[in-house]
Amino acid sequence: MSRKVIIAGNWKMNKTAAEAKALVEELKPLVANLDADVVVCPTFTSLTAAVDAAAGSNVKVGAQNIHWAENGAFTGEISAEMLKEIGVEYVIIGHSERRQYFGETDATVNQRLKAALAAELTVMVCVGELLEEREGGLTEQVLGTQLRGGLADLSQQDMAQVVIAYEPVWAIGTGKTATPEMAEETHAYVRKVLVDLFGSETAETVRIQYGGSMKPGNSAELVGQVNIDGGLIGGASLKADSFAELIKNAVS
Ligand code: 13P
C-alpha cells in the first residue's frame, strides 16, 4: 500500500500576514516538483495572505484550530465554514499545546473534527503521550483513549479526510526526537487501533504523520519507516529552505 507523503508546517503563533506571504512565496519554487502533499498552517490572521500567495501552486493552506459550531455566541471563535470560504483546505485539531493550555479534550476534538468534516476540510488529528506517560508504560493506553475518543462515530468514508499526527509531547520543540524505531513501533500501534475501529482496508489508507523535532537531518529516516507517512513540523517549517530540504529528504 503506498500512501502519499504529507508534510505540514505548523507555524504556531509565528509569522504576521506579510511574513506569511513572503515565506509561502519563497517556499513555492523549492517544493514545486516534490511528490508530497505540502501544507502550511499559519495563524488565523495570516491565512488569507498565505492562501493568496499559494494560489496555483502545490502548497496548500491549513488552520490550527476551529470551533465546532456553525455560528453563534462564541466570542473569539472561528468556524469551519469561515475557513472554507477563504480557501483553507486543512485544519489541525487537538494539538498537545491546545490540550495543555486551552482545555482541549478528546470530546472537543471529536466535536471539532465532525464540524471540519462537514465543511469538507482535511483534518490532521493530533495524538501523543507525555514523558511521564511513556516512562510509566502508558503510551498505548493513552493513544488508544485519544484515538477512540477523538474519532468516535466516524465512518470509513470520513477517514478519507482524516490524517493522524502522532506527536510525542516530550519531543515537541525539545530537540529530542523519538528514534525511528521507537516512532515506527508507536505508529504501528496507532494503525492497529485504526484497524480495530475501521477495518484493515480503511486503516491501510490513513496517513500517519510524525511530529516532534523533525528536521532536514532526520526526516528521511523517519518517513522511511513503514507506518510513518509524513510529518507535522514546528520549528523547521518556519524557514523556507529548511522546510523544503526536510520535505525533499522525506520523499527521497
Ligand atoms: P517541533 O517541530 O518544533 O518540535 O514542533 C512539532 C509540533 O508541535 C508540530 O505540530
PDB file of C-alpha atoms and ligand atoms in Angstrom:
ATOM      1  CA  MET A   1       0.000   0.000   0.000  1.00  0.00           C
ATOM      2  CA  SER A   2       1.573   3.289  -0.964  1.00  0.00           C
ATOM      3  CA  ARG A   3       0.340   6.351   0.833  1.00  0.00           C
ATOM      4  CA  LYS A   4       1.270   9.809  -0.464  1.00  0.00           C
ATOM      5  CA  VAL A   5       3.641  11.610   1.880  1.00  0.00           C
ATOM      6  CA  ILE A   6       2.074  14.585   3.658  1.00  0.00           C
ATOM      7  CA  ILE A   7       4.256  17.200   5.300  1.00  0.00           C
ATOM      8  CA  ALA A   8       2.639  20.107   7.101  1.00  0.00           C
ATOM      9  CA  GLY A   9       4.219  23.109   8.769  1.00  0.00           C
ATOM     10  CA  ASN A  10       2.527  24.150  11.991  1.00  0.00           C
ATOM     11  CA  TRP A  11       3.665  27.741  12.324  1.00  0.00           C
ATOM     12  CA  LYS A  12       2.009  28.079  15.757  1.00  0.00           C
ATOM     13  CA  MET A  13       1.840  31.740  16.886  1.00  0.00           C
ATOM     14  CA  ASN A  14       4.502  32.946  14.456  1.00  0.00           C
ATOM     15  CA  LYS A  15       4.522  34.990  11.228  1.00  0.00           C
ATOM     16  CA  THR A  16       2.476  38.100  10.533  1.00  0.00           C
ATOM     17  CA  ALA A  17       0.462  38.231   7.322  1.00  0.00           C
ATOM     18  CA  ALA A  18       3.327  39.953   5.482  1.00  0.00           C
ATOM     19  CA  GLU A  19       5.808  37.361   6.768  1.00  0.00           C
ATOM     20  CA  ALA A  20       3.460  34.517   5.819  1.00  0.00           C
ATOM     21  CA  LYS A  21       3.173  35.843   2.269  1.00  0.00           C
ATOM     22  CA  ALA A  22       6.965  36.108   1.981  1.00  0.00           C
ATOM     23  CA  LEU A  23       7.533  32.608   3.358  1.00  0.00           C
ATOM     24  CA  VAL A  24       4.996  30.989   1.012  1.00  0.00           C
ATOM     25  CA  GLU A  25       6.457  32.873  -1.984  1.00  0.00           C
ATOM     26  CA  GLU A  26       9.914  31.592  -1.074  1.00  0.00           C
ATOM     27  CA  LEU A  27       8.695  28.058  -0.472  1.00  0.00           C
ATOM     28  CA  LYS A  28       6.693  27.590  -3.696  1.00  0.00           C
ATOM     29  CA  PRO A  29       9.548  27.110  -6.181  1.00  0.00           C
ATOM     30  CA  LEU A  30      11.517  24.966  -3.723  1.00  0.00           C
ATOM     31  CA  VAL A  31       8.745  22.372  -3.387  1.00  0.00           C
ATOM     32  CA  ALA A  32       7.115  22.674  -6.830  1.00  0.00           C
ATOM     33  CA  ASN A  33       8.320  19.304  -8.102  1.00  0.00           C
ATOM     34  CA  LEU A  34       8.243  17.274  -4.919  1.00  0.00           C
ATOM     35  CA  ASP A  35       5.914  14.280  -4.753  1.00  0.00           C
ATOM     36  CA  ALA A  36       4.252  15.150  -1.461  1.00  0.00           C
ATOM     37  CA  ASP A  37       1.228  16.975  -0.126  1.00  0.00           C
ATOM     38  CA  VAL A  38       2.741  20.184   1.243  1.00  0.00           C
ATOM     39  CA  VAL A  39       0.666  22.179   3.734  1.00  0.00           C
ATOM     40  CA  VAL A  40       1.393  25.332   5.725  1.00  0.00           C
ATOM     41  CA  CYS A  41      -0.672  26.255   8.789  1.00  0.00           C
ATOM     42  CA  PRO A  42      -0.347  29.922   9.727  1.00  0.00           C
ATOM     43  CA  THR A  43      -2.279  31.831  12.402  1.00  0.00           C
ATOM     44  CA  PHE A  44      -5.846  32.876  11.559  1.00  0.00           C
ATOM     45  CA  THR A  45      -4.869  36.441  10.639  1.00  0.00           C
ATOM     46  CA  SER A  46      -2.242  35.217   8.154  1.00  0.00           C
ATOM     47  CA  LEU A  47      -4.440  32.633   6.407  1.00  0.00           C
ATOM     48  CA  THR A  48      -5.730  34.864   3.600  1.00  0.00           C
ATOM     49  CA  ALA A  49      -2.232  36.120   2.805  1.00  0.00           C
ATOM     50  CA  ALA A  50      -0.993  32.519   2.664  1.00  0.00           C
ATOM     51  CA  VAL A  51      -3.919  31.336   0.512  1.00  0.00           C
ATOM     52  CA  ASP A  52      -3.346  34.189  -1.955  1.00  0.00           C
ATOM     53  CA  ALA A  53       0.402  33.590  -2.089  1.00  0.00           C
ATOM     54  CA  ALA A  54      -0.066  29.825  -2.568  1.00  0.00           C
ATOM     55  CA  ALA A  55      -2.666  30.131  -5.347  1.00  0.00           C
ATOM     56  CA  GLY A  56      -1.849  27.959  -8.355  1.00  0.00           C
ATOM     57  CA  SER A  57       0.981  26.141  -6.570  1.00  0.00           C
ATOM     58  CA  ASN A  58       1.153  22.761  -4.844  1.00  0.00           C
ATOM     59  CA  VAL A  59       1.298  24.430  -1.427  1.00  0.00           C
ATOM     60  CA  LYS A  60      -1.983  24.060   0.482  1.00  0.00           C
ATOM     61  CA  VAL A  61      -3.097  26.049   3.493  1.00  0.00           C
ATOM     62  CA  GLY A  62      -4.438  24.836   6.826  1.00  0.00           C
ATOM     63  CA  ALA A  63      -5.650  26.428  10.053  1.00  0.00           C
ATOM     64  CA  GLN A  64      -4.526  25.456  13.552  1.00  0.00           C
ATOM     65  CA  ASN A  65      -7.966  25.046  15.157  1.00  0.00           C
ATOM     66  CA  ILE A  66     -11.701  25.563  14.580  1.00  0.00           C
ATOM     67  CA  HIS A  67     -14.804  25.827  16.708  1.00  0.00           C
ATOM     68  CA  TRP A  68     -17.399  23.045  16.371  1.00  0.00           C
ATOM     69  CA  ALA A  69     -20.477  25.224  15.957  1.00  0.00           C
ATOM     70  CA  GLU A  70     -21.524  26.652  12.584  1.00  0.00           C
ATOM     71  CA  ASN A  71     -22.056  30.095  14.116  1.00  0.00           C
ATOM     72  CA  GLY A  72     -23.414  31.670  17.283  1.00  0.00           C
ATOM     73  CA  ALA A  73     -22.465  33.308  20.555  1.00  0.00           C
ATOM     74  CA  PHE A  74     -18.867  32.034  20.840  1.00  0.00           C
ATOM     75  CA  THR A  75     -16.777  35.176  21.297  1.00  0.00           C
ATOM     76  CA  GLY A  76     -13.337  34.872  19.774  1.00  0.00           C
ATOM     77  CA  GLU A  77     -14.016  31.648  17.878  1.00  0.00           C
ATOM     78  CA  ILE A  78     -13.897  30.761  14.159  1.00  0.00           C
ATOM     79  CA  SER A  79     -15.999  28.156  12.325  1.00  0.00           C
ATOM     80  CA  ALA A  80     -15.021  25.610   9.693  1.00  0.00           C
ATOM     81  CA  GLU A  81     -17.226  27.319   7.084  1.00  0.00           C
ATOM     82  CA  MET A  82     -15.456  30.647   7.669  1.00  0.00           C
ATOM     83  CA  LEU A  83     -12.159  28.969   6.881  1.00  0.00           C
ATOM     84  CA  LYS A  84     -13.513  27.078   3.915  1.00  0.00           C
ATOM     85  CA  GLU A  85     -14.821  30.341   2.443  1.00  0.00           C
ATOM     86  CA  ILE A  86     -11.360  31.943   2.378  1.00  0.00           C
ATOM     87  CA  GLY A  87      -9.712  28.958   0.665  1.00  0.00           C
ATOM     88  CA  VAL A  88      -8.399  26.969   3.619  1.00  0.00           C
ATOM     89  CA  GLU A  89      -8.327  23.201   2.882  1.00  0.00           C
ATOM     90  CA  TYR A  90      -6.799  21.667   6.020  1.00  0.00           C
ATOM     91  CA  VAL A  91      -7.065  22.066   9.780  1.00  0.00           C
ATOM     92  CA  ILE A  92      -5.014  20.800  12.730  1.00  0.00           C
ATOM     93  CA  ILE A  93      -7.168  19.574  15.605  1.00  0.00           C
ATOM     94  CA  GLY A  94      -6.200  18.528  19.132  1.00  0.00           C
ATOM     95  CA  HIS A  95      -2.594  19.712  19.156  1.00  0.00           C
ATOM     96  CA  SER A  96      -0.960  18.989  22.516  1.00  0.00           C
ATOM     97  CA  GLU A  97      -0.481  22.731  23.118  1.00  0.00           C
ATOM     98  CA  ARG A  98      -4.254  23.148  22.853  1.00  0.00           C
ATOM     99  CA  ARG A  99      -4.780  20.188  25.169  1.00  0.00           C
ATOM    100  CA  GLN A 100      -2.213  21.573  27.643  1.00  0.00           C
ATOM    101  CA  TYR A 101      -3.042  25.306  27.635  1.00  0.00           C
ATOM    102  CA  PHE A 102      -6.606  25.602  26.358  1.00  0.00           C
ATOM    103  CA  GLY A 103      -8.523  22.697  27.883  1.00  0.00           C
ATOM    104  CA  GLU A 104      -8.887  20.627  24.713  1.00  0.00           C
ATOM    105  CA  THR A 105     -10.261  17.148  25.443  1.00  0.00           C
ATOM    106  CA  ASP A 106     -10.934  14.072  23.322  1.00  0.00           C
ATOM    107  CA  ALA A 107     -14.628  15.041  23.390  1.00  0.00           C
ATOM    108  CA  THR A 108     -13.987  18.544  21.997  1.00  0.00           C
ATOM    109  CA  VAL A 109     -11.531  17.107  19.471  1.00  0.00           C
ATOM    110  CA  ASN A 110     -14.354  14.868  18.281  1.00  0.00           C
ATOM    111  CA  GLN A 111     -16.801  17.788  18.025  1.00  0.00           C
ATOM    112  CA  ARG A 112     -14.323  19.937  16.090  1.00  0.00           C
ATOM    113  CA  LEU A 113     -13.453  17.007  13.832  1.00  0.00           C
ATOM    114  CA  LYS A 114     -17.099  16.441  12.885  1.00  0.00           C
ATOM    115  CA  ALA A 115     -17.523  20.151  12.080  1.00  0.00           C
ATOM    116  CA  ALA A 116     -14.392  20.094   9.906  1.00  0.00           C
ATOM    117  CA  LEU A 117     -15.593  17.024   8.022  1.00  0.00           C
ATOM    118  CA  ALA A 118     -18.983  18.632   7.406  1.00  0.00           C
ATOM    119  CA  ALA A 119     -17.156  21.593   5.812  1.00  0.00           C
ATOM    120  CA  GLU A 120     -15.029  19.188   3.721  1.00  0.00           C
ATOM    121  CA  LEU A 121     -11.757  20.218   5.326  1.00  0.00           C
ATOM    122  CA  THR A 122      -8.999  17.627   5.623  1.00  0.00           C
ATOM    123  CA  VAL A 123      -8.141  17.198   9.292  1.00  0.00           C
ATOM    124  CA  MET A 124      -4.826  16.447  10.962  1.00  0.00           C
ATOM    125  CA  VAL A 125      -5.841  14.989  14.334  1.00  0.00           C
ATOM    126  CA  CYS A 126      -3.027  15.135  16.886  1.00  0.00           C
ATOM    127  CA  VAL A 127      -2.388  12.476  19.499  1.00  0.00           C
ATOM    128  CA  GLY A 128       0.615  11.882  21.720  1.00  0.00           C
ATOM    129  CA  GLU A 129       1.792  10.905  25.183  1.00  0.00           C
ATOM    130  CA  LEU A 130       3.560  12.922  27.872  1.00  0.00           C
ATOM    131  CA  LEU A 131       7.045  11.940  29.044  1.00  0.00           C
ATOM    132  CA  GLU A 132       5.745  10.545  32.336  1.00  0.00           C
ATOM    133  CA  GLU A 133       3.156   8.501  30.450  1.00  0.00           C
ATOM    134  CA  ARG A 134       5.847   6.979  28.207  1.00  0.00           C
ATOM    135  CA  GLU A 135       8.083   6.301  31.188  1.00  0.00           C
ATOM    136  CA  GLY A 136       5.144   4.753  33.040  1.00  0.00           C
ATOM    137  CA  GLY A 137       4.481   2.341  30.178  1.00  0.00           C
ATOM    138  CA  LEU A 138       1.169   4.044  29.392  1.00  0.00           C
ATOM    139  CA  THR A 139       1.817   5.147  25.786  1.00  0.00           C
ATOM    140  CA  GLU A 140      -0.506   2.651  24.115  1.00  0.00           C
ATOM    141  CA  GLN A 141      -3.261   3.193  26.645  1.00  0.00           C
ATOM    142  CA  VAL A 142      -3.074   6.994  26.220  1.00  0.00           C
ATOM    143  CA  LEU A 143      -3.043   6.830  22.414  1.00  0.00           C
ATOM    144  CA  GLY A 144      -5.860   4.283  22.353  1.00  0.00           C
ATOM    145  CA  THR A 145      -8.024   6.548  24.503  1.00  0.00           C
ATOM    146  CA  GLN A 146      -7.221   9.660  22.447  1.00  0.00           C
ATOM    147  CA  LEU A 147      -7.943   7.868  19.154  1.00  0.00           C
ATOM    148  CA  ARG A 148     -11.153   6.163  20.279  1.00  0.00           C
ATOM    149  CA  GLY A 149     -12.475   9.385  21.832  1.00  0.00           C
ATOM    150  CA  GLY A 150     -11.306  11.740  19.106  1.00  0.00           C
ATOM    151  CA  LEU A 151     -12.537   9.561  16.232  1.00  0.00           C
ATOM    152  CA  ALA A 152     -15.814   8.459  17.870  1.00  0.00           C
ATOM    153  CA  ASP A 153     -18.769   7.953  15.485  1.00  0.00           C
ATOM    154  CA  LEU A 154     -16.692   8.486  12.332  1.00  0.00           C
ATOM    155  CA  SER A 155     -17.364   6.281   9.309  1.00  0.00           C
ATOM    156  CA  GLN A 156     -14.888   4.566   6.990  1.00  0.00           C
ATOM    157  CA  GLN A 157     -15.760   7.212   4.380  1.00  0.00           C
ATOM    158  CA  ASP A 158     -14.979  10.021   6.839  1.00  0.00           C
ATOM    159  CA  MET A 159     -11.460   8.633   7.273  1.00  0.00           C
ATOM    160  CA  ALA A 160     -10.605   9.632   3.686  1.00  0.00           C
ATOM    161  CA  GLN A 161     -10.477  13.212   5.040  1.00  0.00           C
ATOM    162  CA  VAL A 162      -8.523  12.373   8.191  1.00  0.00           C
ATOM    163  CA  VAL A 163      -4.779  12.265   8.812  1.00  0.00           C
ATOM    164  CA  ILE A 164      -3.422  11.252  12.229  1.00  0.00           C
ATOM    165  CA  ALA A 165      -0.461  13.204  13.617  1.00  0.00           C
ATOM    166  CA  TYR A 166       1.441  11.287  16.274  1.00  0.00           C
ATOM    167  CA  GLU A 167       3.391  13.824  18.309  1.00  0.00           C
ATOM    168  CA  PRO A 168       5.100  12.550  21.465  1.00  0.00           C
ATOM    169  CA  VAL A 169       4.735  15.622  23.685  1.00  0.00           C
ATOM    170  CA  TRP A 170       8.249  15.200  25.097  1.00  0.00           C
ATOM    171  CA  ALA A 171       9.692  15.574  21.568  1.00  0.00           C
ATOM    172  CA  ILE A 172       7.940  18.845  20.674  1.00  0.00           C
ATOM    173  CA  GLY A 173      10.320  21.781  20.495  1.00  0.00           C
ATOM    174  CA  THR A 174      12.817  19.982  22.718  1.00  0.00           C
ATOM    175  CA  GLY A 175      15.273  18.734  20.106  1.00  0.00           C
ATOM    176  CA  LYS A 176      14.554  15.210  21.394  1.00  0.00           C
ATOM    177  CA  THR A 177      13.223  13.076  18.569  1.00  0.00           C
ATOM    178  CA  ALA A 178      11.799   9.624  19.014  1.00  0.00           C
ATOM    179  CA  THR A 179      14.203   7.193  17.367  1.00  0.00           C
ATOM    180  CA  PRO A 180      12.861   5.957  14.023  1.00  0.00           C
ATOM    181  CA  GLU A 181      12.369   2.505  15.577  1.00  0.00           C
ATOM    182  CA  MET A 182      10.503   3.906  18.566  1.00  0.00           C
ATOM    183  CA  ALA A 183       8.342   6.123  16.332  1.00  0.00           C
ATOM    184  CA  GLU A 184       7.613   3.220  13.963  1.00  0.00           C
ATOM    185  CA  GLU A 185       6.570   0.968  16.827  1.00  0.00           C
ATOM    186  CA  THR A 186       4.129   3.610  18.044  1.00  0.00           C
ATOM    187  CA  HIS A 187       2.824   4.368  14.539  1.00  0.00           C
ATOM    188  CA  ALA A 188       2.196   0.659  14.044  1.00  0.00           C
ATOM    189  CA  TYR A 189       0.160   0.696  17.247  1.00  0.00           C
ATOM    190  CA  VAL A 190      -1.846   3.718  16.001  1.00  0.00           C
ATOM    191  CA  ARG A 191      -2.605   1.795  12.811  1.00  0.00           C
ATOM    192  CA  LYS A 192      -3.662  -1.233  14.865  1.00  0.00           C
ATOM    193  CA  VAL A 193      -6.216   0.934  16.678  1.00  0.00           C
ATOM    194  CA  LEU A 194      -7.425   2.224  13.288  1.00  0.00           C
ATOM    195  CA  VAL A 195      -7.839  -1.395  12.139  1.00  0.00           C
ATOM    196  CA  ASP A 196      -9.965  -2.100  15.237  1.00  0.00           C
ATOM    197  CA  LEU A 197     -12.086   0.975  14.594  1.00  0.00           C
ATOM    198  CA  PHE A 198     -12.445   0.993  10.797  1.00  0.00           C
ATOM    199  CA  GLY A 199     -11.175  -2.332   9.453  1.00  0.00           C
ATOM    200  CA  SER A 200      -7.858  -3.072   7.793  1.00  0.00           C
ATOM    201  CA  GLU A 201      -8.725  -1.821   4.309  1.00  0.00           C
ATOM    202  CA  THR A 202      -9.559   1.676   5.550  1.00  0.00           C
ATOM    203  CA  ALA A 203      -6.757   1.695   8.142  1.00  0.00           C
ATOM    204  CA  GLU A 204      -4.183   0.969   5.428  1.00  0.00           C
ATOM    205  CA  THR A 205      -5.177   4.131   3.555  1.00  0.00           C
ATOM    206  CA  VAL A 206      -4.938   6.551   6.508  1.00  0.00           C
ATOM    207  CA  ARG A 207      -1.763   8.591   6.640  1.00  0.00           C
ATOM    208  CA  ILE A 208       0.024   8.919   9.988  1.00  0.00           C
ATOM    209  CA  GLN A 209       2.402  11.859  10.403  1.00  0.00           C
ATOM    210  CA  TYR A 210       5.190  12.024  12.955  1.00  0.00           C
ATOM    211  CA  GLY A 211       5.758  15.311  14.776  1.00  0.00           C
ATOM    212  CA  GLY A 212       8.361  16.391  17.303  1.00  0.00           C
ATOM    213  CA  SER A 213      11.728  17.887  16.374  1.00  0.00           C
ATOM    214  CA  MET A 214      11.616  16.589  12.800  1.00  0.00           C
ATOM    215  CA  LYS A 215      14.380  18.278  10.823  1.00  0.00           C
ATOM    216  CA  PRO A 216      16.101  18.026   7.424  1.00  0.00           C
ATOM    217  CA  GLY A 217      18.629  15.675   9.045  1.00  0.00           C
ATOM    218  CA  ASN A 218      16.156  13.076  10.334  1.00  0.00           C
ATOM    219  CA  SER A 219      13.126  13.303   8.017  1.00  0.00           C
ATOM    220  CA  ALA A 220      14.408  10.679   5.548  1.00  0.00           C
ATOM    221  CA  GLU A 221      14.915   8.022   8.199  1.00  0.00           C
ATOM    222  CA  LEU A 222      11.642   8.770   9.986  1.00  0.00           C
ATOM    223  CA  VAL A 223       9.454   8.909   6.871  1.00  0.00           C
ATOM    224  CA  GLY A 224      11.322   5.862   5.562  1.00  0.00           C
ATOM    225  CA  GLN A 225       9.563   3.728   8.194  1.00  0.00           C
ATOM    226  CA  VAL A 226       6.658   1.578   7.012  1.00  0.00           C
ATOM    227  CA  ASN A 227       3.967   3.320   9.062  1.00  0.00           C
ATOM    228  CA  ILE A 228       5.310   6.889   9.016  1.00  0.00           C
ATOM    229  CA  ASP A 229       3.667   8.738   6.137  1.00  0.00           C
ATOM    230  CA  GLY A 230       4.845  12.280   6.683  1.00  0.00           C
ATOM    231  CA  GLY A 231       5.418  14.907   9.310  1.00  0.00           C
ATOM    232  CA  LEU A 232       3.874  17.758  11.244  1.00  0.00           C
ATOM    233  CA  ILE A 233       6.671  20.244  11.650  1.00  0.00           C
ATOM    234  CA  GLY A 234       7.048  23.167  14.038  1.00  0.00           C
ATOM    235  CA  GLY A 235      10.408  24.935  14.237  1.00  0.00           C
ATOM    236  CA  ALA A 236      11.883  23.597  10.993  1.00  0.00           C
ATOM    237  CA  SER A 237       8.873  24.831   8.982  1.00  0.00           C
ATOM    238  CA  LEU A 238       9.492  28.499   9.759  1.00  0.00           C
ATOM    239  CA  LYS A 239      12.249  28.875   7.161  1.00  0.00           C
ATOM    240  CA  ALA A 240      11.618  28.000   3.510  1.00  0.00           C
ATOM    241  CA  ASP A 241      14.993  26.379   2.877  1.00  0.00           C
ATOM    242  CA  SER A 242      14.927  24.069   5.920  1.00  0.00           C
ATOM    243  CA  PHE A 243      11.282  23.113   5.343  1.00  0.00           C
ATOM    244  CA  ALA A 244      11.902  22.358   1.651  1.00  0.00           C
ATOM    245  CA  GLU A 245      15.043  20.392   2.492  1.00  0.00           C
ATOM    246  CA  LEU A 246      13.143  18.390   5.098  1.00  0.00           C
ATOM    247  CA  ILE A 247      10.426  17.530   2.540  1.00  0.00           C
ATOM    248  CA  LYS A 248      12.948  16.694  -0.176  1.00  0.00           C
ATOM    249  CA  ASN A 249      14.754  14.291   2.152  1.00  0.00           C
ATOM    250  CA  ALA A 250      11.468  12.751   3.306  1.00  0.00           C
ATOM    251  CA  VAL A 251      10.376  11.850  -0.229  1.00  0.00           C
ATOM    252  CA  SER A 252      13.823  10.746  -1.409  1.00  0.00           C
TER     253      SER A 252
HETATM  254  P1  13P B   1       8.711  20.998  16.586  1.00  0.00           P
HETATM  255  O1  13P B   1       8.945  20.503  15.185  1.00  0.00           O
HETATM  256  O2  13P B   1       9.151  22.424  16.787  1.00  0.00           O
HETATM  257  O3  13P B   1       9.236  20.056  17.614  1.00  0.00           O
HETATM  258  O4  13P B   1       7.114  21.053  16.796  1.00  0.00           O
HETATM  259  C1  13P B   1       6.355  19.949  16.463  1.00  0.00           C
HETATM  260  C2  13P B   1       4.928  20.321  16.530  1.00  0.00           C
HETATM  261  O5  13P B   1       4.382  20.587  17.589  1.00  0.00           O
HETATM  262  C3  13P B   1       4.182  20.400  15.270  1.00  0.00           C
HETATM  263  O6  13P B   1       2.818  20.481  15.482  1.00  0.00           O
END
